[in-house]
Coordinates of C-alpha atoms in Angstrom, one line a residue:
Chain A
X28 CA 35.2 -51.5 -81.9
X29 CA 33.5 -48.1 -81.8
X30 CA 31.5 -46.8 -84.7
X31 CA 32.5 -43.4 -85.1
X32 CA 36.2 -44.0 -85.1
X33 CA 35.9 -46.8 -87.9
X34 CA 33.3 -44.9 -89.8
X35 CA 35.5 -44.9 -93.1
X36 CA 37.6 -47.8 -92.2
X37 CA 35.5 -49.8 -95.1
X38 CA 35.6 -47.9 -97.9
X39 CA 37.0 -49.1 -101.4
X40 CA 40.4 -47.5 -102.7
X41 CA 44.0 -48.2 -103.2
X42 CA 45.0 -46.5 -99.9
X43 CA 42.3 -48.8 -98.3
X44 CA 43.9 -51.9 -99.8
X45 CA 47.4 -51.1 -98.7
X46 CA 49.2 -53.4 -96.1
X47 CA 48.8 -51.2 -93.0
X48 CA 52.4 -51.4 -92.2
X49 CA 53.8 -49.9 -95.8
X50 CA 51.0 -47.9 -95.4
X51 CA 51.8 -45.9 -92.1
X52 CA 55.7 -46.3 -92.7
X53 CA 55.8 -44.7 -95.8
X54 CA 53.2 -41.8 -95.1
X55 CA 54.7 -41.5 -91.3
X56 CA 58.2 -40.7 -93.3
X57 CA 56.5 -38.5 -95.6
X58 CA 55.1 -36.4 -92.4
X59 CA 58.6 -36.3 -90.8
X60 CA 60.3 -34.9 -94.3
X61 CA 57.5 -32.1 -94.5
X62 CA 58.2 -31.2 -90.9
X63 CA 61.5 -29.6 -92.6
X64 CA 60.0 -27.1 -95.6
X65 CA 61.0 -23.7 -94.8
X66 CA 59.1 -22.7 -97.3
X67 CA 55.6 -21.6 -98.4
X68 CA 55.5 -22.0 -102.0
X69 CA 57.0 -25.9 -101.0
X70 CA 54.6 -25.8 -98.4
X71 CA 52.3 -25.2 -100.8
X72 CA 53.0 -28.0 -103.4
X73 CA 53.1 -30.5 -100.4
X74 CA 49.9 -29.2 -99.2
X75 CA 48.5 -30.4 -102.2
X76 CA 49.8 -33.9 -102.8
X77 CA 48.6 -34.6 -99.2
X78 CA 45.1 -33.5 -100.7
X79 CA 45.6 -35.8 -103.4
X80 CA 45.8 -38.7 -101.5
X81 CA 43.0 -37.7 -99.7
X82 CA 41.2 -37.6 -102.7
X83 CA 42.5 -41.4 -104.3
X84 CA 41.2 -42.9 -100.3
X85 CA 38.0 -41.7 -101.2
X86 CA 37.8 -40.2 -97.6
X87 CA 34.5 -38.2 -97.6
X88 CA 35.4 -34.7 -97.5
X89 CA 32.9 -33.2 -95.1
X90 CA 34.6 -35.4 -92.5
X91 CA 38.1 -34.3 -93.5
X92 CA 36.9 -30.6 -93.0
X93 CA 35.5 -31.2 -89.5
X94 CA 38.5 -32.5 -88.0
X95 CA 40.7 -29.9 -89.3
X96 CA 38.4 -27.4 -87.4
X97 CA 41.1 -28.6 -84.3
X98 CA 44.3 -27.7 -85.9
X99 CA 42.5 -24.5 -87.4
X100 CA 42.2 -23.3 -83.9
X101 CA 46.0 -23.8 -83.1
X102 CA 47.0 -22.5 -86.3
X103 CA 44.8 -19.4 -87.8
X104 CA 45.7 -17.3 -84.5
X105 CA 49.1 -16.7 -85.7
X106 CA 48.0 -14.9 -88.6
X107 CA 47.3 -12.2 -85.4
X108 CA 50.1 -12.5 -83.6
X109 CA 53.3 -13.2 -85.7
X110 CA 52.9 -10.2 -88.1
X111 CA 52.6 -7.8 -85.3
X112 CA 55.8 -9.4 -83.2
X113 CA 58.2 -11.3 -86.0
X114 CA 60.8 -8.0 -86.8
X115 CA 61.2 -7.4 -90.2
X116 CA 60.1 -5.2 -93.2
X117 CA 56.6 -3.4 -92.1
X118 CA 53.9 -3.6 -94.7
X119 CA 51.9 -1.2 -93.3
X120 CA 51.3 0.1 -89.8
X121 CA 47.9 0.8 -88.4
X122 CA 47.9 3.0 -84.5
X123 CA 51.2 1.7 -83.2
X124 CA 51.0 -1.8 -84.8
X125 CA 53.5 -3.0 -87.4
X126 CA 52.9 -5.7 -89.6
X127 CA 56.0 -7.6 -91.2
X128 CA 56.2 -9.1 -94.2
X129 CA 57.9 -11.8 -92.6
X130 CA 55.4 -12.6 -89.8
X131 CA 52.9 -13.4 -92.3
X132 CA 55.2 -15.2 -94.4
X133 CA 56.3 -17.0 -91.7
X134 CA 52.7 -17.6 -90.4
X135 CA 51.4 -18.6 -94.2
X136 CA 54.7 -21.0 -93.9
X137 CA 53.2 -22.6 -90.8
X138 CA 49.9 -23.0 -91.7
X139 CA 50.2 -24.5 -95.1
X140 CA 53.0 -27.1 -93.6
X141 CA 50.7 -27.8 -90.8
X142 CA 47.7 -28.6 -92.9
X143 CA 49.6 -30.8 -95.3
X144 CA 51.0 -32.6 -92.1
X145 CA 47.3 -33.4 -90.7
X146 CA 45.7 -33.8 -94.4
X147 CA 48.7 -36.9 -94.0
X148 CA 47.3 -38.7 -90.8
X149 CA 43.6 -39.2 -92.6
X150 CA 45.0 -42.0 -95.6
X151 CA 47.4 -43.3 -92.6
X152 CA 45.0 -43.9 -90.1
X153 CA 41.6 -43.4 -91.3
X154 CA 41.4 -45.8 -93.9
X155 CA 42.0 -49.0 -91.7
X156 CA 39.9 -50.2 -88.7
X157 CA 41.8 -48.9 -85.4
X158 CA 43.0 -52.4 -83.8
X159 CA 44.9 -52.6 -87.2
X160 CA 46.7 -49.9 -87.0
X161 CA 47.4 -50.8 -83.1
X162 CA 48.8 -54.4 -84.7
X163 CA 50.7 -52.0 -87.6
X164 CA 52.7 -50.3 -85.3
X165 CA 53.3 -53.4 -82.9
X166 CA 55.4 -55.1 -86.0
X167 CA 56.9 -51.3 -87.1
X168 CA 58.7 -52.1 -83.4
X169 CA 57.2 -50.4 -81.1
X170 CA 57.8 -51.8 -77.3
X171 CA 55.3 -54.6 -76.4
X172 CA 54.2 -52.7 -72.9
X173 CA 53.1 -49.7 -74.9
X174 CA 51.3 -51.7 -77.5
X175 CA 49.4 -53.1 -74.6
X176 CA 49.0 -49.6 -72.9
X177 CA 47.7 -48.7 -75.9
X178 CA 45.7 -51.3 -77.1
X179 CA 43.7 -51.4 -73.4
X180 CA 43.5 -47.4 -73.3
X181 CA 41.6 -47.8 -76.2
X182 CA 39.5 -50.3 -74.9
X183 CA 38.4 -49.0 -71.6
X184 CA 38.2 -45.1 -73.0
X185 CA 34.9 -45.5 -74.5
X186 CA 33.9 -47.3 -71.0
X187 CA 35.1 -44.0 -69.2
X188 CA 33.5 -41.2 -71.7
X189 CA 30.4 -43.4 -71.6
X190 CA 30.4 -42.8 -67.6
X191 CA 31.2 -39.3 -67.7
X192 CA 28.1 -38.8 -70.4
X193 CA 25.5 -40.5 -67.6
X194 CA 27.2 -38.5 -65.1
X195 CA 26.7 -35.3 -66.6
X196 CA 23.2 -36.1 -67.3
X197 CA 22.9 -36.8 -63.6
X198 CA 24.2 -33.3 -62.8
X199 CA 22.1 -31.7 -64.9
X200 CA 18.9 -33.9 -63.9
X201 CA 19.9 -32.2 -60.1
X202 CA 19.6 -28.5 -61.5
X203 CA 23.8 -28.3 -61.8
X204 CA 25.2 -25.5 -63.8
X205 CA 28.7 -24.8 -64.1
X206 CA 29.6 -21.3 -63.0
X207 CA 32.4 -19.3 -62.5
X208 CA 32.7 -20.7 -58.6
X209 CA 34.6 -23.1 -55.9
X210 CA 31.3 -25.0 -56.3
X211 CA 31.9 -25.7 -59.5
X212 CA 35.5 -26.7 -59.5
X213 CA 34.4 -28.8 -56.3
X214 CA 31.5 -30.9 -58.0
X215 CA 34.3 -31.4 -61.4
X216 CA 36.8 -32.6 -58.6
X217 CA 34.5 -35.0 -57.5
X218 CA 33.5 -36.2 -60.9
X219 CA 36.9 -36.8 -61.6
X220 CA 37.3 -38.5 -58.5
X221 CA 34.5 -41.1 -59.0
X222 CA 35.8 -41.7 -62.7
X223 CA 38.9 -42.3 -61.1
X224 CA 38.3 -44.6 -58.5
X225 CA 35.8 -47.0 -60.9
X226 CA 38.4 -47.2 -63.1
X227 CA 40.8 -48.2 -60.4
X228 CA 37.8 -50.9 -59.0
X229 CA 37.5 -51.9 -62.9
X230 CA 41.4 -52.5 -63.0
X231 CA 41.8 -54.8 -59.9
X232 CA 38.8 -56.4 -61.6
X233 CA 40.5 -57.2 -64.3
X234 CA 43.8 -57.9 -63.3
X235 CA 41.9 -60.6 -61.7
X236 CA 40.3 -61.9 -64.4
X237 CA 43.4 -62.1 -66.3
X238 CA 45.5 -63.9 -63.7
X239 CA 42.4 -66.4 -63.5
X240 CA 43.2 -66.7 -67.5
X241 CA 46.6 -68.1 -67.5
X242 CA 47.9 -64.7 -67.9
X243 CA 51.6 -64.7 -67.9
X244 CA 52.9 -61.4 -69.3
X245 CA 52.8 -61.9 -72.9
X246 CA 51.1 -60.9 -75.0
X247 CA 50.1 -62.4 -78.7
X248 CA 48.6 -60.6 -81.7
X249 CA 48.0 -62.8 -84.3
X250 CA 49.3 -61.4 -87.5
X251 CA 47.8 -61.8 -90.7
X252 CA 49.4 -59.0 -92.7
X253 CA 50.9 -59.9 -95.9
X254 CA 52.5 -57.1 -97.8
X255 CA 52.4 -57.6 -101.6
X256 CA 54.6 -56.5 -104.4
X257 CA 51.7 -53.4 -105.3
X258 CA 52.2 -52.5 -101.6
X259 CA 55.9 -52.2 -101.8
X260 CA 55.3 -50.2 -105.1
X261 CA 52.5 -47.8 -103.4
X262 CA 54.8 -47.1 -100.8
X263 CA 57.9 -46.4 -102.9
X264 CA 55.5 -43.7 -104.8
X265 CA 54.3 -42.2 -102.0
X266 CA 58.1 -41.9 -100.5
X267 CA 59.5 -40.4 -104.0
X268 CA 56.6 -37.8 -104.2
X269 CA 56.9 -36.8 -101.1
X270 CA 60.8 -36.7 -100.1
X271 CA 61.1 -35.2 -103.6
X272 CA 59.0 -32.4 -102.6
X273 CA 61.4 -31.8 -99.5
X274 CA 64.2 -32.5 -101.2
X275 CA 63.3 -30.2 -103.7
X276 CA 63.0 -27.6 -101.3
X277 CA 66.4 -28.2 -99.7
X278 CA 68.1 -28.2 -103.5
X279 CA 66.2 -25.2 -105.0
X280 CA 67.6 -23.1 -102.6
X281 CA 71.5 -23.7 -103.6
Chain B
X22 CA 49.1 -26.9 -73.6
X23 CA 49.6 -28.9 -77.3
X24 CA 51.5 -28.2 -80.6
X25 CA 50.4 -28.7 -83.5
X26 CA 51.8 -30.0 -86.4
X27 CA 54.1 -27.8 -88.8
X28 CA 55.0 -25.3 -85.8
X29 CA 58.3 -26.7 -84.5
X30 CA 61.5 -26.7 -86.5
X31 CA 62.7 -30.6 -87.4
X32 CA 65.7 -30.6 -84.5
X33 CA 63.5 -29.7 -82.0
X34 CA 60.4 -32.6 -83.2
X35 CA 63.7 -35.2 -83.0
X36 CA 65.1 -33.9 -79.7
X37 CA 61.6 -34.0 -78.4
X38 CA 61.4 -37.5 -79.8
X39 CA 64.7 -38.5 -78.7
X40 CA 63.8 -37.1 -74.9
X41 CA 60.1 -38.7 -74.9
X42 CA 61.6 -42.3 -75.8
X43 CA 64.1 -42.3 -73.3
X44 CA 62.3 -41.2 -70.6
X45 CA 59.9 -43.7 -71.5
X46 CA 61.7 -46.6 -72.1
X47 CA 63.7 -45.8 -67.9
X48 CA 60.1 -45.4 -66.5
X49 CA 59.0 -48.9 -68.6
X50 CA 61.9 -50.8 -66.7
X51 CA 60.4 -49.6 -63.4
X52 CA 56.7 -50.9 -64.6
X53 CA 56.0 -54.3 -63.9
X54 CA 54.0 -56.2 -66.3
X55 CA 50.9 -57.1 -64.0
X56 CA 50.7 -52.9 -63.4
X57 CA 49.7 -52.4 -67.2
X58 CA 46.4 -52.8 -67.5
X59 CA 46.4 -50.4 -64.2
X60 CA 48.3 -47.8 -66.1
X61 CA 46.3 -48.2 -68.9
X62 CA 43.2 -48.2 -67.8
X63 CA 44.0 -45.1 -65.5
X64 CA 45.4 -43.6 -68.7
X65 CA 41.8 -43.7 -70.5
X66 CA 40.5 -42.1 -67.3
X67 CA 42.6 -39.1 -67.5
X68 CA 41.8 -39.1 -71.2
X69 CA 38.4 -38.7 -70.5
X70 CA 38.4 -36.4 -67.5
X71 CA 40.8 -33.8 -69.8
X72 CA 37.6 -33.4 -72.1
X73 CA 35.6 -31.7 -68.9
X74 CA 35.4 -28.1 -69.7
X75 CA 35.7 -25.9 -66.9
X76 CA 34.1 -22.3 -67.0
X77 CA 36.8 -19.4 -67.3
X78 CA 35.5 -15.9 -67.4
X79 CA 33.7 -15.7 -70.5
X80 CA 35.0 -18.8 -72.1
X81 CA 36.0 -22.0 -70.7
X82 CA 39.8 -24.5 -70.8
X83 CA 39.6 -27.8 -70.5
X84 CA 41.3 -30.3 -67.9
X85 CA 44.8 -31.1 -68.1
X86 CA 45.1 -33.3 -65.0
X87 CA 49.0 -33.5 -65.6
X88 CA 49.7 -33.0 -62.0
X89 CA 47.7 -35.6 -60.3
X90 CA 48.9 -38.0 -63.2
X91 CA 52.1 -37.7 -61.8
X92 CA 50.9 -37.9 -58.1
X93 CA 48.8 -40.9 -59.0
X94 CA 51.2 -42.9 -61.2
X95 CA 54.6 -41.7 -60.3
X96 CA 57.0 -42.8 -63.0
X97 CA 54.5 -44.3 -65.2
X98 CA 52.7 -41.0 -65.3
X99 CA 55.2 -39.9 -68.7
X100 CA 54.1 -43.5 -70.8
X101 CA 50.8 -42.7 -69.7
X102 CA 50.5 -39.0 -71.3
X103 CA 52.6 -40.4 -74.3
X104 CA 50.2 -42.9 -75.0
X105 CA 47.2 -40.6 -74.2
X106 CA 48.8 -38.3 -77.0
X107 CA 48.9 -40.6 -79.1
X108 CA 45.9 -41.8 -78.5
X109 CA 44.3 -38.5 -79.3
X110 CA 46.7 -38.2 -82.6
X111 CA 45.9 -41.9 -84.0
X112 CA 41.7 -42.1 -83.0
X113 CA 40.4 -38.4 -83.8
X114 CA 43.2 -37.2 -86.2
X115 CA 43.7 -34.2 -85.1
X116 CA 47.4 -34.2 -86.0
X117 CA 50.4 -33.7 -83.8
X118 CA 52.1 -36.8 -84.8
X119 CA 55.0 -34.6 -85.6
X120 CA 55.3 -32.7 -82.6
X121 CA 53.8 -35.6 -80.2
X122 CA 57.7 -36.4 -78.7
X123 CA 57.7 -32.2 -77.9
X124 CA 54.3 -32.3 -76.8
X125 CA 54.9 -35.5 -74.1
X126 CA 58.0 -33.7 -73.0
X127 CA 56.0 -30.2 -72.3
X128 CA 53.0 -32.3 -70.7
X129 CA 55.1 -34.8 -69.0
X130 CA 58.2 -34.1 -67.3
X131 CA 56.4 -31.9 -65.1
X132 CA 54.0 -34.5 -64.0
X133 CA 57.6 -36.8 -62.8
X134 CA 58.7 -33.3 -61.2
X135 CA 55.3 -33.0 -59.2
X136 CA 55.2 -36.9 -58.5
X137 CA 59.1 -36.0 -56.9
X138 CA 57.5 -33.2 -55.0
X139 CA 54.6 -34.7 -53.9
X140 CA 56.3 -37.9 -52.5
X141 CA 58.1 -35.3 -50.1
X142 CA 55.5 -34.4 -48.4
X143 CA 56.0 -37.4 -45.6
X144 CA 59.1 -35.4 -44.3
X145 CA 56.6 -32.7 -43.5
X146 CA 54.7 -32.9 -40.5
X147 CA 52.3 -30.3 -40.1
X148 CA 49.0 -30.9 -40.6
X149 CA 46.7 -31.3 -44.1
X150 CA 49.8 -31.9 -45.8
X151 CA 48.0 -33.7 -48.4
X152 CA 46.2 -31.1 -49.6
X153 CA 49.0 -28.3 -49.2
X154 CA 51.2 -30.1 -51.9
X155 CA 48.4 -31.5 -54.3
X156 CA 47.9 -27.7 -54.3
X157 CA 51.0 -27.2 -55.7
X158 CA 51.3 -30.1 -57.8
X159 CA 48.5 -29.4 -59.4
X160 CA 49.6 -25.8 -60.2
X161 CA 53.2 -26.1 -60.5
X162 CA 52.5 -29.1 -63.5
X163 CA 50.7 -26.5 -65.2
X164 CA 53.1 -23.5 -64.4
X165 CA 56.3 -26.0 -65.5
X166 CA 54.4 -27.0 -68.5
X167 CA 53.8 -23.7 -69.9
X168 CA 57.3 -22.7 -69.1
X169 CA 58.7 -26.2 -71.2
X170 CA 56.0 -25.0 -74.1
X171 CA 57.4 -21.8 -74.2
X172 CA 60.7 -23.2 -74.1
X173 CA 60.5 -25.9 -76.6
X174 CA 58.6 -22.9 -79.0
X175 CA 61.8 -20.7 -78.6
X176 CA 64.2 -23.0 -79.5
X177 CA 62.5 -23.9 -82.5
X178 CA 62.7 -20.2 -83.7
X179 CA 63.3 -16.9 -82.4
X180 CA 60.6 -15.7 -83.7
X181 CA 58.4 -17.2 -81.3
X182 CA 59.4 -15.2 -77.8
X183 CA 56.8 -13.2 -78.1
X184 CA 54.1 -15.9 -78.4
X185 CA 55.7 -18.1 -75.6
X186 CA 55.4 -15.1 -73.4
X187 CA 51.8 -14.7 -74.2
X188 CA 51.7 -18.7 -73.6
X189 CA 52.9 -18.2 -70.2
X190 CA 50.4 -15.4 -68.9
X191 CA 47.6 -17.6 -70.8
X192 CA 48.2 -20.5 -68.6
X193 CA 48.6 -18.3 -64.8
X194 CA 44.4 -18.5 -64.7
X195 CA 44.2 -22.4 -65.6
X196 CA 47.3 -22.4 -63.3
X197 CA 45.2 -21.5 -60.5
X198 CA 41.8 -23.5 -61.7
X199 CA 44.3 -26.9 -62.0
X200 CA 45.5 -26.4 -58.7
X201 CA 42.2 -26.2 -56.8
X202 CA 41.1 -29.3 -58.9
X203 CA 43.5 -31.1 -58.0
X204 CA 42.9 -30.0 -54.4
X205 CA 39.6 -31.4 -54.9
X206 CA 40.1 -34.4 -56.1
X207 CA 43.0 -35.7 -53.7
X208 CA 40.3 -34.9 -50.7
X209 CA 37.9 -36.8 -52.8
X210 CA 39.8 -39.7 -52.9
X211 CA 41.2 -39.1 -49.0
X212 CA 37.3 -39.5 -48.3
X213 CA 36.3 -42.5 -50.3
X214 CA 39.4 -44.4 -50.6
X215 CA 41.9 -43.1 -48.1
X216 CA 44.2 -46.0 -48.9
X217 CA 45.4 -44.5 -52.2
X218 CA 46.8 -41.6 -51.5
X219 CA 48.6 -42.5 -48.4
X220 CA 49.9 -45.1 -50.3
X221 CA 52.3 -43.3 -52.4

């Protein structure tokens, strides 16, 4: 429905071809058993088969890069702070500073684990158009009434951001510049405010419009998935590489 | 106020998990059908007005608007900010699908505490009530929920004290900054639809 989130939804590739619902199960698993490495040298091995797949969706990597600027900013800044405040052997002190050997460690362990996590979501989610995926998880069992939730957030969100881009434009047309000030936090206030209530006008709208359809609190998705025997197959690869890197883990230690 | 993937230790992702879904699924019971697309369409709102960037000393923090979710949507308020998670997680891939039970919990269960407190106010008679406790909704959601993410980061390790007190003294400016937004924008609706806050 909106152009930037599909972009790559297109492409050509086994990971493209996959049924959707093998496809997030399997790779949704995959994330869950990574969650557990306590390791970085694991870490490290996982961090590269999620790059792998990465590489077999054909997923440009330019685009891969970008969105990882996110978790960069969550992750990178405890390379500063958990050397300096995780006890343990000091590497090397500097004024009254101590670095430990297990704050980095233990910050190299949470970066690589994270990045492998992420590099995860692109083949699950990128390589399908988004009301797919919405449909995917529907028939993985997730509760009608948060399918719909879903499914009309995701409508109407590109309706809102499109309103808040006009309205900005209108502020700045009037000479508004955001400033540390009550002003500003006022005028904000009332731009949430007007997003707010035309969302709520847009609502009874359409709560209307549905009750004038017949609407009787179901909801149908028609479902044309049909998993095939390669699918299965996919999916049992990508479960046995990845659970046998966590597994690995978990045994390598005894 | 968000965790991201490969931080938390695996009990903590499946107790957050375990909390998120039942919380949800006692607040789904209370939602009638017909109020979906309401919720919904309220919960792309708050999306979108969470991506305004507010000016803060040098740099600037973005909306969290957890406090008036709760005073706007009451028990619906924790599907809401589970689905607008997710939403986040599944359309820009920014990760957190591991830690988005956690991540609900921290953002969430303060909102149903401020929606409690805010409904209170009716016993109350002095005046301007309204925006006396949307005050404190507003900063008490973010004050609660940097007090869960500091809580959900020290039982994932001991390691992380340090950092979840550094969390905490982060959040005491947008603290304040949430608070007199949310102030705001209950007297911005008061003025242009009056009939929606007295309502709840």
């Amino acid at each position: 429905m909106h152009p930037e989130v599909d972009q790559y939804a297109f492409l050509v590739s086994p990971i493209h071809k996959m049924d959707p619902r093998l496809k997030i199960l399997s790779l949704l698993i995959v994330a869950f058993s990574f969650a557990w490495l306590k390791t970085p040298f694991f870490s490290s091995i996982a961090l590269l088969f999620s790059f792998s797949l990465i590489i077999i969706s054909h997923l440009p990597l330019g685009f891969v890069i970008k969105r990882l600027g996110h978790i960069m900013l969550f992750l990178v800044p405890f390379f500063f702070f958990l050397p300096l405040t995780v006890p343990g052997e000091t590497l090397f002190s500097f004024l009254r500073f101590h670095v430990t050997y297990q704050g980095l460690q233990l910050a190299l362990l949470l970066f690589l684990k994270g990045i492998a996590i992420v590099l995860l979501i692109f083949p699950m989610l990128a390589t399908q158009p988004f009301h797919y995926t919405i449909k995917a998880i529907e028939k993985l069992g997730m509760p009608i009434k948060l399918v719909w939730m879903l499914a009309f957030a995701y409508r109407y969100l590109f309706v809102a951001l499109g309103e808040l881009r006009n309205m900005r434009l209108n502020l700045r047309a009037r000479g508004f510049v955001s400033k540390n000030n009550f002003f500003t936090l006022k005028i904000l206030g009332n731009l949430v405010g007007t997003i707010l209530i035309r969302s709520l006008e847009r609502t009874e709208r359409i709560q209307r419009a549905m009750i004038a359809r017949g609407f009787n609190g179901k909801i149908e998705i028609l479902n044309s998935f049909k998993a095939k025997r390669v699918d299965f197959f996919k999916a049992l690869v990508i479960l046995f590489i990845g659970l046998f890197i966590s597994f690995g883990e978990f045994f390598w230690k005894r | 106020m968000h965790i991201s993937d490969g931080v938390l230790s695996f009990p903590v992702i499946a107790a957050g998990y375990g909390v998120a879904i039942g919380i949800t699924a006692f607040s789904l019971k209370k939602t009638k059908t017909e109020d979906i697309p309401k919720i919904a369409v309220m919960t792309s709102a708050f999306f979108v007005a969470s991506l305004i960037h507010v000016p803060l000393g040098p740099t600037s923090v973005h909306l969290l608007l957890n406090g008036l979710v709760g005073i706007l949507l009451g028990w619906a308020a924790f599907p809401s900010i589970f689905m607008a998670l997710l939403l986040q997680a599944l359309l820009f891939q920014f990760g957190g699908i591991t830690s988005l039970g956690a991540n609900a919990c921290v953002m969430g269960i303060p909102a149903l505490a401020m929606a409690w407190l805010f409904q209170k106010r009716h016993r109350f008679s002095f005046s301007r009530k309204d925006e006396i406790f949307s005050l404190i909704a507003g900063g008490g959601a973010v004050f609660l929920g940097a007090v869960m993410l500091a809580l959900v980061l020290t039982l994932s390790g001991s390691q992380f004290i340090t950092v979840a007190k550094l969390a905490i003294v982060a959040h005491i400016p947008i603290m304040i900054i949430e608070a007199f937004i949310t102030l705001f924008i209950i007297k911005f609706l008061n003025k242009v639809r009056p009939e929606i806050i007295e309502g709840i």
